[in-house]
Short mmCIF file of the C-alpha atoms (twelve columns), coordinates in Angstrom:
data_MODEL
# 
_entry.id   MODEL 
# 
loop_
_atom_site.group_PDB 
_atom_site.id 
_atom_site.type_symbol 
_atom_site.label_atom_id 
_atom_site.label_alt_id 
_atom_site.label_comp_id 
_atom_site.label_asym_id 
_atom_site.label_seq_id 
_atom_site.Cartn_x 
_atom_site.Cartn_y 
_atom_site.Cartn_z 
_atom_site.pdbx_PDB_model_num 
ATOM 1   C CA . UNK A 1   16.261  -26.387 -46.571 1 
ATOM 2   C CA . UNK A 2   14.243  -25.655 -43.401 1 
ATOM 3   C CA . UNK A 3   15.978  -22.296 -42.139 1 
ATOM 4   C CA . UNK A 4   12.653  -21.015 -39.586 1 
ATOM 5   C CA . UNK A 5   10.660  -23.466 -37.381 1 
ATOM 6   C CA . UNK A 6   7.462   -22.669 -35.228 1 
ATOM 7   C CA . UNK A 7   6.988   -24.228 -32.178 1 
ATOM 8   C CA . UNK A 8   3.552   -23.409 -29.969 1 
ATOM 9   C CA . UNK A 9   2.145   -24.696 -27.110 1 
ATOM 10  C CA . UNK A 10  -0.650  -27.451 -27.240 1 
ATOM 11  C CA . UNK A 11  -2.739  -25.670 -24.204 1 
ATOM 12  C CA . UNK A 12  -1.920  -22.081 -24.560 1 
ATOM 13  C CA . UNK A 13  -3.783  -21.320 -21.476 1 
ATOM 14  C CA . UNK A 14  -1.700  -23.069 -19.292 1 
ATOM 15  C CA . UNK A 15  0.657   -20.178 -18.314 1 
ATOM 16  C CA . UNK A 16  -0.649  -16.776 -17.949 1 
ATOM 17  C CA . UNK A 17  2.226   -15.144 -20.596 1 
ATOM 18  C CA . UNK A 18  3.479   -12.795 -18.760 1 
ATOM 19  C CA . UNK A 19  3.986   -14.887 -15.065 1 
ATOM 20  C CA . UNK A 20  7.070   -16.017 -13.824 1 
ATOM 21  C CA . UNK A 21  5.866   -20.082 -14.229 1 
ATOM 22  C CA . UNK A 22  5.593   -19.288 -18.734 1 
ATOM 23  C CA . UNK A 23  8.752   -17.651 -18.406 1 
ATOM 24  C CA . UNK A 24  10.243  -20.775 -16.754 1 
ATOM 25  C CA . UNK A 25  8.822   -23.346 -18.873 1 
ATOM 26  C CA . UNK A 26  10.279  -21.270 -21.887 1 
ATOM 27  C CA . UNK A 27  13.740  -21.530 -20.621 1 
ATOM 28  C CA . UNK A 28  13.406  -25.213 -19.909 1 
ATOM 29  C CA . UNK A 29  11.798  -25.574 -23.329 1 
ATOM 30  C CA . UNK A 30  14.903  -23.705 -25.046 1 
ATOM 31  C CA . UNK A 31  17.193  -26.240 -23.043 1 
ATOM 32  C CA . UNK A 32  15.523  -29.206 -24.657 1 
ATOM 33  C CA . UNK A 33  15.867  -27.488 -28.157 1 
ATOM 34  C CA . UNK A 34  19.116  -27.135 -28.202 1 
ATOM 35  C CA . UNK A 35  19.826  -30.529 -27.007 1 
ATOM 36  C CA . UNK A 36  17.905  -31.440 -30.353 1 
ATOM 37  C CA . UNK A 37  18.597  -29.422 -32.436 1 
ATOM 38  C CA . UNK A 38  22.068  -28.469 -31.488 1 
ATOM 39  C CA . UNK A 39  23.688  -25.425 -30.389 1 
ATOM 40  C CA . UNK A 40  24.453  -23.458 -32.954 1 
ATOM 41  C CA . UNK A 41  20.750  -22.826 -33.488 1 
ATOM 42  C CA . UNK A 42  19.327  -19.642 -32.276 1 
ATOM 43  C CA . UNK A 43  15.910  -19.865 -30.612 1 
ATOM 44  C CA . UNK A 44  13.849  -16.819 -30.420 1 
ATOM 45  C CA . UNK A 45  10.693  -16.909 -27.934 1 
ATOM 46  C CA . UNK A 46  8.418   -13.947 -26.364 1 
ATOM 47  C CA . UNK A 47  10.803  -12.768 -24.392 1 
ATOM 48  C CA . UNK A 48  13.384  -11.723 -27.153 1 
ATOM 49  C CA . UNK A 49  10.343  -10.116 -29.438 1 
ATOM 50  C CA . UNK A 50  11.455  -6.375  -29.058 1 
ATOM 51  C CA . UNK A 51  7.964   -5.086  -28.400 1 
ATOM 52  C CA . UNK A 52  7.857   -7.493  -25.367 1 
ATOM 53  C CA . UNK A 53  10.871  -6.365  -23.946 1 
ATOM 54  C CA . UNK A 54  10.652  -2.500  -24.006 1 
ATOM 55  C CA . UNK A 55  7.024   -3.022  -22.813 1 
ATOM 56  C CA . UNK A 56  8.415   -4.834  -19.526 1 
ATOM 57  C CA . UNK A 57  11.033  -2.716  -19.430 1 
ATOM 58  C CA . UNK A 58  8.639   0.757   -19.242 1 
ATOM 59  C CA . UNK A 59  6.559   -1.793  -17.224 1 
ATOM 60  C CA . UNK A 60  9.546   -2.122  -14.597 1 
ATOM 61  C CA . UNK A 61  10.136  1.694   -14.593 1 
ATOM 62  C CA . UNK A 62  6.676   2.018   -13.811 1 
ATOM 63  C CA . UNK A 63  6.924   -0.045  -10.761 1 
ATOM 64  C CA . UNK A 64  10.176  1.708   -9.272  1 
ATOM 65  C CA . UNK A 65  8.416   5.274   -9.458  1 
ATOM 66  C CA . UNK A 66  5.081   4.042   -8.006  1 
ATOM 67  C CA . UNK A 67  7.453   2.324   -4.930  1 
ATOM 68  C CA . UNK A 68  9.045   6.215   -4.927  1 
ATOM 69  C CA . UNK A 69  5.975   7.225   -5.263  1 
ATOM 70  C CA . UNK A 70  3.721   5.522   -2.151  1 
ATOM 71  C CA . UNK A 71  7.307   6.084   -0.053  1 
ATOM 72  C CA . UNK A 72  7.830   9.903   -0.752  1 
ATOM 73  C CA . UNK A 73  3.558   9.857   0.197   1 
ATOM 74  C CA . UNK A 74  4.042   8.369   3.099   1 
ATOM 75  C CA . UNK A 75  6.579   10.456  4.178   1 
ATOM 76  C CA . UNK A 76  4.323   13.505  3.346   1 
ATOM 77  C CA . UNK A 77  1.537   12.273  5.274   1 
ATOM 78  C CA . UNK A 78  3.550   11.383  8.495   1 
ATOM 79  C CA . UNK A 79  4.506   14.848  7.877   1 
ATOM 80  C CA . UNK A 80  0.823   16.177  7.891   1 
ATOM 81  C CA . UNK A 81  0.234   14.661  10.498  1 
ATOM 82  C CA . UNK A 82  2.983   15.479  12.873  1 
ATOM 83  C CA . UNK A 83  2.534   18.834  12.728  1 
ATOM 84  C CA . UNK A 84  -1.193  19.448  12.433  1 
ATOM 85  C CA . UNK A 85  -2.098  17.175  15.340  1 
ATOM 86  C CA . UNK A 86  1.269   19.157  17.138  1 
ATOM 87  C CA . UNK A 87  -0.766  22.412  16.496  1 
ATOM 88  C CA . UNK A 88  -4.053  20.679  17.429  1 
ATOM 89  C CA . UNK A 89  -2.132  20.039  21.333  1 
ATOM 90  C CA . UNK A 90  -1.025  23.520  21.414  1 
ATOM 91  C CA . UNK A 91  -4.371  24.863  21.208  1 
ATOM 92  C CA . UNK A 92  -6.692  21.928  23.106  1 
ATOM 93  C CA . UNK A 93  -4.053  22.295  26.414  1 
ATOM 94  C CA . UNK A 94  -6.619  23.623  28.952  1 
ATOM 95  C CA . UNK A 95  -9.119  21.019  27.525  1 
ATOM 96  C CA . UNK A 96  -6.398  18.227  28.384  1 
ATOM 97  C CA . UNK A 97  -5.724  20.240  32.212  1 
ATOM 98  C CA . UNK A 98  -9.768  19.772  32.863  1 
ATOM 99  C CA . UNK A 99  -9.790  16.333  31.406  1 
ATOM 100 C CA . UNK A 100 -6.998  15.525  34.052  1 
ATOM 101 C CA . UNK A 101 -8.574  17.634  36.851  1 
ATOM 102 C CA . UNK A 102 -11.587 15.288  35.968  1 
ATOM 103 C CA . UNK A 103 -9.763  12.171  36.750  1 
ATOM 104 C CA . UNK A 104 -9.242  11.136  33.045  1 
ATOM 105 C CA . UNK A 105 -5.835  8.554   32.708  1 
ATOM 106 C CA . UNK A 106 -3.169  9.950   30.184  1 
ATOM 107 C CA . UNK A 107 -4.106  6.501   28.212  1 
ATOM 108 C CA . UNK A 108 -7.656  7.947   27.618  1 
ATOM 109 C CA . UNK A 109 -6.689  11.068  26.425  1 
ATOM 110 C CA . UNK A 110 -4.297  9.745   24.308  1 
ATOM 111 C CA . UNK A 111 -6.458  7.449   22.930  1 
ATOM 112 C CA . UNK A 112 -9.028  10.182  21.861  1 
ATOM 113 C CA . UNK A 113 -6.556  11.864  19.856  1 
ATOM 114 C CA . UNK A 114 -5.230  8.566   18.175  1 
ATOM 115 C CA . UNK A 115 -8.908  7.463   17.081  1 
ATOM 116 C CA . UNK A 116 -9.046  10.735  15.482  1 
ATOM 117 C CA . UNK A 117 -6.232  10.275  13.319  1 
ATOM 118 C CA . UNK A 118 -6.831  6.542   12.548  1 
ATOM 119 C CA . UNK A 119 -10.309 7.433   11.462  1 
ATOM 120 C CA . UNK A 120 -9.208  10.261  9.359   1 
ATOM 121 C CA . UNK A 121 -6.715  8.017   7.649   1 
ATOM 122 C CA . UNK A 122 -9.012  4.885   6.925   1 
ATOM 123 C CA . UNK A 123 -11.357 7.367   5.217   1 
ATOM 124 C CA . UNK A 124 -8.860  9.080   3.473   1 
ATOM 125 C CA . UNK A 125 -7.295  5.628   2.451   1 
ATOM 126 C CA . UNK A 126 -10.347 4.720   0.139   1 
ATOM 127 C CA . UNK A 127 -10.285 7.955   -1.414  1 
ATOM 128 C CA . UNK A 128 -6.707  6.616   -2.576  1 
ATOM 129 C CA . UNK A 129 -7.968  3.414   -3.324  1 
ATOM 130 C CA . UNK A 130 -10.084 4.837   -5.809  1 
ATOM 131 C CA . UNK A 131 -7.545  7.421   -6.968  1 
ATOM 132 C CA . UNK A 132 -5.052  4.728   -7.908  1 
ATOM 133 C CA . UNK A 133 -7.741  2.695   -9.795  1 
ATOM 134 C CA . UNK A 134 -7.837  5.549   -11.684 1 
ATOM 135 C CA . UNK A 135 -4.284  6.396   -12.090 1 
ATOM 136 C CA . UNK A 136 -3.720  2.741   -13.569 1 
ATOM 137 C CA . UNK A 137 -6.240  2.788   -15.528 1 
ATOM 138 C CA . UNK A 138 -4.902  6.145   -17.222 1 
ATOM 139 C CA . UNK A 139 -1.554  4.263   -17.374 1 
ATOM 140 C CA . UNK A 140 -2.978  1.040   -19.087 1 
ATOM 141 C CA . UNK A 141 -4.843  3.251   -21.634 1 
ATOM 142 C CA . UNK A 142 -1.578  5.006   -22.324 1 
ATOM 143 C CA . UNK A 143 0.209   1.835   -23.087 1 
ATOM 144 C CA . UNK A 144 -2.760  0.354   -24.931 1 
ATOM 145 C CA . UNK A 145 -1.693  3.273   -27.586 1 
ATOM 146 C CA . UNK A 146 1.684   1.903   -28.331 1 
ATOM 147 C CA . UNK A 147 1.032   -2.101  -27.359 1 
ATOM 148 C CA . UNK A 148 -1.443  -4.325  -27.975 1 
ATOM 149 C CA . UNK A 149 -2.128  -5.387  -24.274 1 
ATOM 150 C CA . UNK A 150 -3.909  -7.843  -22.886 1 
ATOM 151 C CA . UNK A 151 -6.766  -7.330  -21.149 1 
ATOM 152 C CA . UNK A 152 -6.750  -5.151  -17.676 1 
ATOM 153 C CA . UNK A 153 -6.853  -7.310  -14.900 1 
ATOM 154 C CA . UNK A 154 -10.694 -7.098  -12.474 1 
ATOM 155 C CA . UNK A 155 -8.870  -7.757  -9.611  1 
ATOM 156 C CA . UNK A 156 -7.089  -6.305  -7.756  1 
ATOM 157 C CA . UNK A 157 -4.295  -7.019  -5.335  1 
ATOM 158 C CA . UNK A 158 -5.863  -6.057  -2.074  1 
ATOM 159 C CA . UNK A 159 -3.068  -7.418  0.276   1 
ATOM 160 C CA . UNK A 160 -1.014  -4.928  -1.103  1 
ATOM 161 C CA . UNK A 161 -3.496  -2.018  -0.384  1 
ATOM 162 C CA . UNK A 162 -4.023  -3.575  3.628   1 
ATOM 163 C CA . UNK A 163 -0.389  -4.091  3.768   1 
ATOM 164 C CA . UNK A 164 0.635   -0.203  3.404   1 
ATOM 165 C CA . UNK A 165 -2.147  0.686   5.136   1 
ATOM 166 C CA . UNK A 166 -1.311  -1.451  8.312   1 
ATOM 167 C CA . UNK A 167 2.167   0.294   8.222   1 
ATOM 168 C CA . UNK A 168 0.787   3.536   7.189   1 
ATOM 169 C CA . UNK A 169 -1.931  3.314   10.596  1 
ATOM 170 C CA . UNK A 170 1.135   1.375   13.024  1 
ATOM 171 C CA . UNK A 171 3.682   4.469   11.802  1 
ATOM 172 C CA . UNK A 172 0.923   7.138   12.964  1 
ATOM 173 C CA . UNK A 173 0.001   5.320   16.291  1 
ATOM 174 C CA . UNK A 174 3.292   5.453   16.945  1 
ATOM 175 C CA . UNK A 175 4.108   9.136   15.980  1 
ATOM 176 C CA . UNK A 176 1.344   10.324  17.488  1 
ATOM 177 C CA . UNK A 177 1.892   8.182   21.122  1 
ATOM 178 C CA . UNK A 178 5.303   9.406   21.642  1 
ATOM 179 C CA . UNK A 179 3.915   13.227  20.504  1 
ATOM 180 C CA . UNK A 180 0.971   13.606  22.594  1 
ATOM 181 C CA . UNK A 181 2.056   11.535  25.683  1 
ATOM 182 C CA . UNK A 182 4.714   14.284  26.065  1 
ATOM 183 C CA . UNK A 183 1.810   16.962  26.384  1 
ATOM 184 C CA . UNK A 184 0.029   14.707  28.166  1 
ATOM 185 C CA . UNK A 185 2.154   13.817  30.851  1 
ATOM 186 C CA . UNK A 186 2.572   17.517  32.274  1 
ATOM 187 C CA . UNK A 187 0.512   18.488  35.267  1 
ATOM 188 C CA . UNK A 188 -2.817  20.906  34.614  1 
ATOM 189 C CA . UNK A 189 -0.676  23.748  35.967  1 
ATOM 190 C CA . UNK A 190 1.669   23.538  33.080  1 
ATOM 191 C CA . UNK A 191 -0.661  22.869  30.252  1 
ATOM 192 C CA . UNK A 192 -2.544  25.958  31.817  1 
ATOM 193 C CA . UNK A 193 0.289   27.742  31.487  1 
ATOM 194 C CA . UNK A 194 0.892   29.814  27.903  1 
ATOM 195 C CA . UNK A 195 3.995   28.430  26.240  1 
ATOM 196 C CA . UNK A 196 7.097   30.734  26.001  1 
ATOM 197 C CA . UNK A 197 8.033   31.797  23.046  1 
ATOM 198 C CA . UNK A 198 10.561  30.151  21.216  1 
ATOM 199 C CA . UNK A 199 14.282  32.071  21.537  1 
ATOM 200 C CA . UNK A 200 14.823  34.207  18.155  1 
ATOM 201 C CA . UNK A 201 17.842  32.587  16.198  1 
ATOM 202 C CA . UNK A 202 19.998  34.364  13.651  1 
ATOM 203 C CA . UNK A 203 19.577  33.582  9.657   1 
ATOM 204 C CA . UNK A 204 22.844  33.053  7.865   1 
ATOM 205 C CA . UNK A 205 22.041  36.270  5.892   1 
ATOM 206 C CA . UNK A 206 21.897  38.286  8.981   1 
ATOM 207 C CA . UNK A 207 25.437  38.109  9.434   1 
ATOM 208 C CA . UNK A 208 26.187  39.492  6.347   1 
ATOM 209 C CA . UNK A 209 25.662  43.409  7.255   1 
ATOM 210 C CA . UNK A 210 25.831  44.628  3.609   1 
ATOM 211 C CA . UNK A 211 22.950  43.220  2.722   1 
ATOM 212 C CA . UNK A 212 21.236  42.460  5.969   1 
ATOM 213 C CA . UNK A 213 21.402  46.341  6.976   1 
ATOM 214 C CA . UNK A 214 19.550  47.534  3.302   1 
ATOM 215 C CA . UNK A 215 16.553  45.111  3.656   1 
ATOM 216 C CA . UNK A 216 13.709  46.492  5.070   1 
ATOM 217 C CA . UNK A 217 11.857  45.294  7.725   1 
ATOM 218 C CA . UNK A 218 9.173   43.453  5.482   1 
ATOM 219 C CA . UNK A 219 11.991  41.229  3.768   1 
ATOM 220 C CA . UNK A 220 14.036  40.697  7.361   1 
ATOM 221 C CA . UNK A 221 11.045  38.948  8.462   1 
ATOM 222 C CA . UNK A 222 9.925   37.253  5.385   1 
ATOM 223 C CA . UNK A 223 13.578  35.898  5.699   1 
ATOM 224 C CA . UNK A 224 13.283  34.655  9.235   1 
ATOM 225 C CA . UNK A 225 9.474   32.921  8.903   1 
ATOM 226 C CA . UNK A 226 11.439  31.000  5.787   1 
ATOM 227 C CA . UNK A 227 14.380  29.712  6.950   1 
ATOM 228 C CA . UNK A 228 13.623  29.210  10.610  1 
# 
């Protein structure tokens, strides 16, 4: 009595094993089985092997984190950004007065300070290019340990790498438009003009007394510089 029967395919290397198009072509496969066979047999393929299936499922983990991952990154760097070019107006505002004493359009010096961050970013994108190279390579190496994986891919998927670098370069132009065409806009008398300071506010500590009153003046302002 015949109780196990193996079934492979005449061209293995018509499906890559792991694409969407093998997967497919198994489930179609199965469906003509058990219209053969009958349906109280129980047909096991790649995708129910138990190594296969805890490898795509660390695989799939994988993925979520690195989408966390290049979001929480991006935030960071729009972050960066923000407030180091912000700093960068605060102290190049009688440059900007002369540039528009000169006759130079708003548009121009806008423009000088966007080229500055684009090029910084481009430069600083294949430094992560190369970073994450090496980052999946670490990763493949650790799964090589438990798996026995095929072989790493030479290519790479470069549309992905242009594509959140377009929105990573359209979400700075942006940012950095609407920040410096505020500075930008005033007339040389007010970017001459020092910046008042911004009005003190009141930490929620300070209006506890009991413990507000026994700090000393070191930790009252170590207090403020955190949490304002």
């Amino acid at each position: 009595m015949i109780n196990d029967i193996y079934i492979s395919l005449s061209d293995r290397t018509l499906f890559n094993n792991f694409s969407i198009n093998y997967e497919n072509y198994i489930k179609n496969l199965k469906i003509e089985l058990k219209n053969e066979l009958g349906d109280n047999v129980e047909i096991l393929s790649l995708f129910e092997n138990y190594g296969l299936y805890s490898l795509n499922s660390y695989a799939e983990k994988v993925s979520t984190i690195g989408i966390i991952f290049v979001v929480f990154f991006l935030l960071i760097t729009l972050l960066v950004v923000f407030s180091t070019m912000s700093r960068l107006f605060e102290e190049e505002r009688a440059q900007i007065a002369c540039l528009k004493t000169l006759g130079y359009s708003n548009f121009t010096i806008v423009q000088k300070y966007i080229w500055f961050v684009v090029i910084g970013i481009v430069l600083g994108s294949f430094f992560a290019y190369n970073t994450g190279l090496l980052l999946t390579k670490m990763l493949y190496n650790g799964f090589n340990l438990q798996y026995h994986m095929p072989k790493m891919p030479k290519q790479v998927n470069i549309f992905n790498y242009f594509t959140m670098l377009g929105i990573l370069l359209f979400s700075i132009v942006i940012l950095m438009y609407i920040t410096s065409i505020k500075e930008v806009n005033k007339n040389p008398v007010q970017l001459l003009t020092p910046k008042a300071p911004k009005k003190g506010k009141k930490v929620l500590l300070e209006k506890i007394p009991f413990v507000w009153n026994r700090l000393s003046f070191k930790y009252k302002s170590t207090v403020r510089n955190v949490f304002l």
